[in-house]
CSV table of C-alpha atoms in Angstrom, one decimal:
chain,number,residue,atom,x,y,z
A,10,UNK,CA,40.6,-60.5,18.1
A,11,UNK,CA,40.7,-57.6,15.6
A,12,UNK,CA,38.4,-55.4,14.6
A,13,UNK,CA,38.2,-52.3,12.3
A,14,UNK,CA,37.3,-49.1,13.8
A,15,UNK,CA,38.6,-46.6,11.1
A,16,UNK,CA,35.8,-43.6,10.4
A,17,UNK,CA,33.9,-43.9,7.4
A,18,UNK,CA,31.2,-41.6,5.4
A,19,UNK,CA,27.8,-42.1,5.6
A,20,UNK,CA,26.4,-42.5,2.1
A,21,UNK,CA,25.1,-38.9,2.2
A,22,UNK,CA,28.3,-37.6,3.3
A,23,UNK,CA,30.1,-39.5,0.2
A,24,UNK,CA,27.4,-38.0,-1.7
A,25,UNK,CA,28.4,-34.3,-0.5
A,26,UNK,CA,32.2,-35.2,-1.1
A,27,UNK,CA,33.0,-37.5,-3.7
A,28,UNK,CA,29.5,-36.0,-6.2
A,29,UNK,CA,28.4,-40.2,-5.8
A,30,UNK,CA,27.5,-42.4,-3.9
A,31,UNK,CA,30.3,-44.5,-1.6
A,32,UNK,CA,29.6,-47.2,-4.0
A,33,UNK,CA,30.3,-45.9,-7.0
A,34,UNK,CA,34.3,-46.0,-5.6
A,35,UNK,CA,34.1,-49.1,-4.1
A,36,UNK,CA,35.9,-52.6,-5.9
A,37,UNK,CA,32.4,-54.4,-6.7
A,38,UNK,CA,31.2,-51.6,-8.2
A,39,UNK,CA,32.9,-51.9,-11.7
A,40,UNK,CA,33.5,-48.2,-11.8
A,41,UNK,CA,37.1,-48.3,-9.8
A,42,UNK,CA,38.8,-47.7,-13.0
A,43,UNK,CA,37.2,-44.0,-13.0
A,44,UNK,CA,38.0,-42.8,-9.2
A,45,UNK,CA,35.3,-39.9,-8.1
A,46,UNK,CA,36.7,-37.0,-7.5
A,47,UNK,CA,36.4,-34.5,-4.4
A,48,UNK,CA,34.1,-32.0,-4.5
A,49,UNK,CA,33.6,-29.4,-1.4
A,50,UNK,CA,31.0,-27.3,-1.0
A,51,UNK,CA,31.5,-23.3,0.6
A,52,UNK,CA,29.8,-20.9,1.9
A,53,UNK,CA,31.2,-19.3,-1.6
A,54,UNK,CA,28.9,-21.2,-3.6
A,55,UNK,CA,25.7,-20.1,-1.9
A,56,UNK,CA,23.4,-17.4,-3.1
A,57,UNK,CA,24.6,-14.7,-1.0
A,58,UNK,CA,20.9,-12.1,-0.4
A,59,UNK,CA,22.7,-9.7,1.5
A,60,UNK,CA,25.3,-9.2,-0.9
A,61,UNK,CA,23.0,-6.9,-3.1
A,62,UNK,CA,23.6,-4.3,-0.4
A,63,UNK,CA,26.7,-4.0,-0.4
A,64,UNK,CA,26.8,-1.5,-3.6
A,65,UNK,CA,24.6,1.0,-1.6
A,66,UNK,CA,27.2,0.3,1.3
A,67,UNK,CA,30.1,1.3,-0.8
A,68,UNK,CA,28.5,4.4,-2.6
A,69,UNK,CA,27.9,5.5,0.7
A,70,UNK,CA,31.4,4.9,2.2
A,71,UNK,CA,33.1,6.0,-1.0
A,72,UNK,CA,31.2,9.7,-0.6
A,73,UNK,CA,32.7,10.0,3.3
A,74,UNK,CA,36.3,9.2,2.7
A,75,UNK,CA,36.2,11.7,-0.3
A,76,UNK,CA,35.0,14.2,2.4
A,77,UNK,CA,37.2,13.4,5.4
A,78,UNK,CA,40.3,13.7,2.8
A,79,UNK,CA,38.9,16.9,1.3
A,80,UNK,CA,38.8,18.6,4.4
A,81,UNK,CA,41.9,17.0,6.1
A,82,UNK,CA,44.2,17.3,3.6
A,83,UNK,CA,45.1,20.3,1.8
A,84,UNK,CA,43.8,19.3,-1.8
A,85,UNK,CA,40.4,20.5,-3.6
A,86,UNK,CA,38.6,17.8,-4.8
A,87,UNK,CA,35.7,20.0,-5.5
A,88,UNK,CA,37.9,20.8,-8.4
A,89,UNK,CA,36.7,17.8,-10.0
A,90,UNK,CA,32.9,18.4,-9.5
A,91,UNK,CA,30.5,19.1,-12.8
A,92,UNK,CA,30.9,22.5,-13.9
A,93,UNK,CA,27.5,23.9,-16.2
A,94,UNK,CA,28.6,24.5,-20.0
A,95,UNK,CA,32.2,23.3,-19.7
A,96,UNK,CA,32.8,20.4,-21.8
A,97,UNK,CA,36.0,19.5,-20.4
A,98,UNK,CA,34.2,18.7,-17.2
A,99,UNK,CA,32.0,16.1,-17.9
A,100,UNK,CA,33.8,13.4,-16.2
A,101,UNK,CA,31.9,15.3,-13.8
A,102,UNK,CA,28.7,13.2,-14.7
A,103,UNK,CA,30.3,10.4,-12.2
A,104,UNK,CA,32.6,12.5,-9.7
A,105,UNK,CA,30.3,14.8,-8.8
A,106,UNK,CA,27.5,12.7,-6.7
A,107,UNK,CA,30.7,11.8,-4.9
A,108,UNK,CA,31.7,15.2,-4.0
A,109,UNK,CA,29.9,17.4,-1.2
A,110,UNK,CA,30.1,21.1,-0.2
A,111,UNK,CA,30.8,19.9,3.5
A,112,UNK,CA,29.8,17.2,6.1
A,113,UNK,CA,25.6,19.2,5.9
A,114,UNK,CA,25.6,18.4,3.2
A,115,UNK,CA,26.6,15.3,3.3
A,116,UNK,CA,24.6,14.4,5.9
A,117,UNK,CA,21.4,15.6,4.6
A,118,UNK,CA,22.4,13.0,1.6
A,119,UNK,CA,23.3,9.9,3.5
A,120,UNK,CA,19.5,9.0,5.6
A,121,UNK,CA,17.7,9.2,2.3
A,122,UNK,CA,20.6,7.6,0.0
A,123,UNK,CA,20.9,5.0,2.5
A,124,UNK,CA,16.9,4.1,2.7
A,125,UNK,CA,16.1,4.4,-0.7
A,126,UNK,CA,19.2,2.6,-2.0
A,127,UNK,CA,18.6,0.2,-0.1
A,128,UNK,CA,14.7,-0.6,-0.7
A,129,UNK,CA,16.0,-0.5,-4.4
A,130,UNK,CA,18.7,-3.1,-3.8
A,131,UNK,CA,16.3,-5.6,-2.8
A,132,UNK,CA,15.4,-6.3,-6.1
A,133,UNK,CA,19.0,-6.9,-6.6
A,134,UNK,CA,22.3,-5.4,-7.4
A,135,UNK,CA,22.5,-4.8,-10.8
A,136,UNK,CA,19.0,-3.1,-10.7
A,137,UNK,CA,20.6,-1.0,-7.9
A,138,UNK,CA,23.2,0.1,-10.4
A,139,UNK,CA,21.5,0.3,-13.5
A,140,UNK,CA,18.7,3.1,-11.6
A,141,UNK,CA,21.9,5.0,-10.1
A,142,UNK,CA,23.4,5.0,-13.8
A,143,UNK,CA,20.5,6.4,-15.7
A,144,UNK,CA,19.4,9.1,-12.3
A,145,UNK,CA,23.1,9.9,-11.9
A,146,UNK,CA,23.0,10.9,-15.5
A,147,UNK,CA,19.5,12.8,-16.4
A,148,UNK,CA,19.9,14.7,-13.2
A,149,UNK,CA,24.1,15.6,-14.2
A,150,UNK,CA,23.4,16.5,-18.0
A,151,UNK,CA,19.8,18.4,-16.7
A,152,UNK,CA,22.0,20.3,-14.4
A,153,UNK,CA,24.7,21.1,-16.6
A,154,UNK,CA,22.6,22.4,-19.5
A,155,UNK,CA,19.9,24.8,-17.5
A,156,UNK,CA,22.6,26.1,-14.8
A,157,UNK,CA,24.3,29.4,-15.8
A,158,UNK,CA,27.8,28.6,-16.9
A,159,UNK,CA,31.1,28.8,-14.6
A,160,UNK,CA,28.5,26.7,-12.0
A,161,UNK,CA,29.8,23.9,-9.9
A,162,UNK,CA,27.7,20.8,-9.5
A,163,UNK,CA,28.5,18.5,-6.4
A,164,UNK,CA,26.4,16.3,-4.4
A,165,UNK,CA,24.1,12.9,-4.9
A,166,UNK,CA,20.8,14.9,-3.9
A,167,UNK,CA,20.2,14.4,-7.6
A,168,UNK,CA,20.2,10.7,-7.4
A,169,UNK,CA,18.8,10.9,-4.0
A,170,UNK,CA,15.8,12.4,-5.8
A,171,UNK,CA,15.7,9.7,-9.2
A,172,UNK,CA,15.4,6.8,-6.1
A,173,UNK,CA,12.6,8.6,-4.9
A,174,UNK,CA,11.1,9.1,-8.2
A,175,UNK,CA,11.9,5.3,-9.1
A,176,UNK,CA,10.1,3.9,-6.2
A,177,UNK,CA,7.4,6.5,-6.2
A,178,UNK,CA,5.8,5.4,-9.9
A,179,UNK,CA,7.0,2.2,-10.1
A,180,UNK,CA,3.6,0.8,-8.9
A,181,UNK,CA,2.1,1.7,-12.4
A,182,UNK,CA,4.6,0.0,-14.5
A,183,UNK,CA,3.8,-3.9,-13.3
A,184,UNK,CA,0.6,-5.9,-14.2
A,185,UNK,CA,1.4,-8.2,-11.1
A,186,UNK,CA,-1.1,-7.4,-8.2
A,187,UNK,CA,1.1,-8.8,-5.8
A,188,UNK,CA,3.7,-6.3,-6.8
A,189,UNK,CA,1.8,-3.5,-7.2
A,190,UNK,CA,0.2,-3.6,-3.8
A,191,UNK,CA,3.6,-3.7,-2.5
A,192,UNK,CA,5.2,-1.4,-4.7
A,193,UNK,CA,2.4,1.7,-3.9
A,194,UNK,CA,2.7,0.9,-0.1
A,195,UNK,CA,6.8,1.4,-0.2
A,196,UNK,CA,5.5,4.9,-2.8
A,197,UNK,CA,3.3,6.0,-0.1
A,198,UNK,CA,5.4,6.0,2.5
A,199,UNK,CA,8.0,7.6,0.9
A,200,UNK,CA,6.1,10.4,-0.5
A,201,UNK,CA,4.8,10.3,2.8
A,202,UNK,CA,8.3,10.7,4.3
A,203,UNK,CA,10.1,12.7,1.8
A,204,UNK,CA,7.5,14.4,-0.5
A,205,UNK,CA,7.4,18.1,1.1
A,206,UNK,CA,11.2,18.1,1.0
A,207,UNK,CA,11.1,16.7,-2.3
A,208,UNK,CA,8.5,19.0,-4.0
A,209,UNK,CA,10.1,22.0,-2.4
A,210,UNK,CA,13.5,20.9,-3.5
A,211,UNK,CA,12.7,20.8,-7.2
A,212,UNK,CA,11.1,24.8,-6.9
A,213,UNK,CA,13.6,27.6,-8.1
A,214,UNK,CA,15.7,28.4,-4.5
A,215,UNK,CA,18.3,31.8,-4.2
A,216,UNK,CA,20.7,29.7,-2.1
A,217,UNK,CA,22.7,27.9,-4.5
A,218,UNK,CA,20.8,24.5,-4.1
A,219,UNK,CA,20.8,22.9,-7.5
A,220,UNK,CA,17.1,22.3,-8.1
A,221,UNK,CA,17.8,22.0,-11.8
A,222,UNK,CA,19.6,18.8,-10.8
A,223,UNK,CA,16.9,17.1,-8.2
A,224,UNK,CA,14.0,17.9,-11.1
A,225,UNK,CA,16.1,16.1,-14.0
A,226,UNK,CA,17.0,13.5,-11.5
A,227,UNK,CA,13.5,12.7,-10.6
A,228,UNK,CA,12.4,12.6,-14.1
A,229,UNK,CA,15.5,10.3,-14.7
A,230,UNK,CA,14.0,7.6,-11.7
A,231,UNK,CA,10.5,8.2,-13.5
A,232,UNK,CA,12.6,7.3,-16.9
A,233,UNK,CA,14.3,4.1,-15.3
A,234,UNK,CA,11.2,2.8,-14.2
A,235,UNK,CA,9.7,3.1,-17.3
A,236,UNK,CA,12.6,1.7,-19.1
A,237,UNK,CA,13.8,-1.2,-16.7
A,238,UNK,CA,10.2,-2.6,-16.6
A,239,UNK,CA,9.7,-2.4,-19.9
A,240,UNK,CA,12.7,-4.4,-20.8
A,241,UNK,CA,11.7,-7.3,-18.2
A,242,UNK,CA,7.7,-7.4,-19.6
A,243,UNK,CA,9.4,-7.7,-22.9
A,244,UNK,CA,11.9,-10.4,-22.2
A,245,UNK,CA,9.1,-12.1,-20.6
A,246,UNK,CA,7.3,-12.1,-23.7
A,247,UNK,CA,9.8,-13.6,-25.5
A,248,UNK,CA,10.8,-16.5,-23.3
């Protein structure tokens, strides 16, 4: 008395496997001649939400290791910030957010870097990146044309104010009441949060606080949410 006990796949599990049914494999099929090949499915292949954080994440990590080596070891990367009127420097345009005059400073960028990034990363990545690109740049050119030459330029307050100004307007550049209910909630409570700070940090200051640079970076979140939305309402036009 004999009996066969070998495992087999359920349908579904051939399915998942073999991209077919058990059947299509099997010799009364027909189809033996083309054998199914395996297929697995990862964690790889799914749609990973959290993932569009992870920018903000690294930004943010990037700026603190620049720090702890520029004050542990006996180099100045400060030389490598955006200095006003000096051509040579301009490289400075993407060093200099990640350079800080000490941890203060530092600090006083991470909360609202952190917050804001992150409320911007929800709507994914690449929108992440393509607001830090065009802030990072309006508040680094502002700064390096109205600041009196031989000036160093270090910090991300500058891109820490074009989030702010990003997410603070944004309401009025959708048609979608959904999104514009939710987009003026998230403006209120940041101008709510930050908008003393921020007003008072784009006024002329004596203590070496580049307001030049958060004024041209709020007008360069204004810009980008002008711009990005503009370019999504038309490509929805056209599809």
């Amino acid at each position: 008395m004999s009996s066969n006990h070998s495992p087999r796949f359920s349908d579904e599990e051939s399915r998942i496997l073999f991209g077919s049914d058990s059947s299509a494999g099997s010799p009364h099929s027909g189809r033996s001649a083309n054998p199914p090949v395996a297929h697995l499915n990862t964690s790889v292949d799914r749609d990973h939400h959290l993932s569009r954080f992870v920018p903000v994440l690294v930004l943010l990590a990037v700026m603190w290791v620049v720090e702890i080596v520029d004050t542990l070891l006996p180099i100045d990367l400060d030389r490598f910030s955006l200095e006003s009127w000096h051509p040579l420097s301009l490289y400075g345009l993407v060093t200099s957010p990640l350079l800080h005059s000490g941890f203060g400073h530092l600090l006083a960028n991470t909360f609202p870097f952190l917050v804001l990034g992150i409320v911007i990363a929800v709507e994914g990545s690449r929108r992440f990146w393509q607001v830090t690109a065009i802030t990072a740049l309006a508040s680094g050119l502002g700064a390096w044309l109205t600041t009196l030459p031989g000036h160093h330029i270090v910090g991300a307050s500058g891109i820490v104010f074009g989030f702010f100004g990003y997410l603070a307007v944004r309401t009025w550049f959708t048609d979608d009441v959904l999104r514009k209910i939710v987009y003026f909630v998230i403006g209120f409570f940041i101008f709510v949060t930050y908008g003393a700070s921020m007003i008072f940090g784009m006024l002329p200051q004596a203590n070496d606080i580049s307001w030049q640079g958060h004024l041209f970076g709020l007008a360069g979140g204004v810009f980008a949410a002008w711009l990005l939305h503009r370019r999504r309402a038309g490509a929805e036009q056209k599809s």
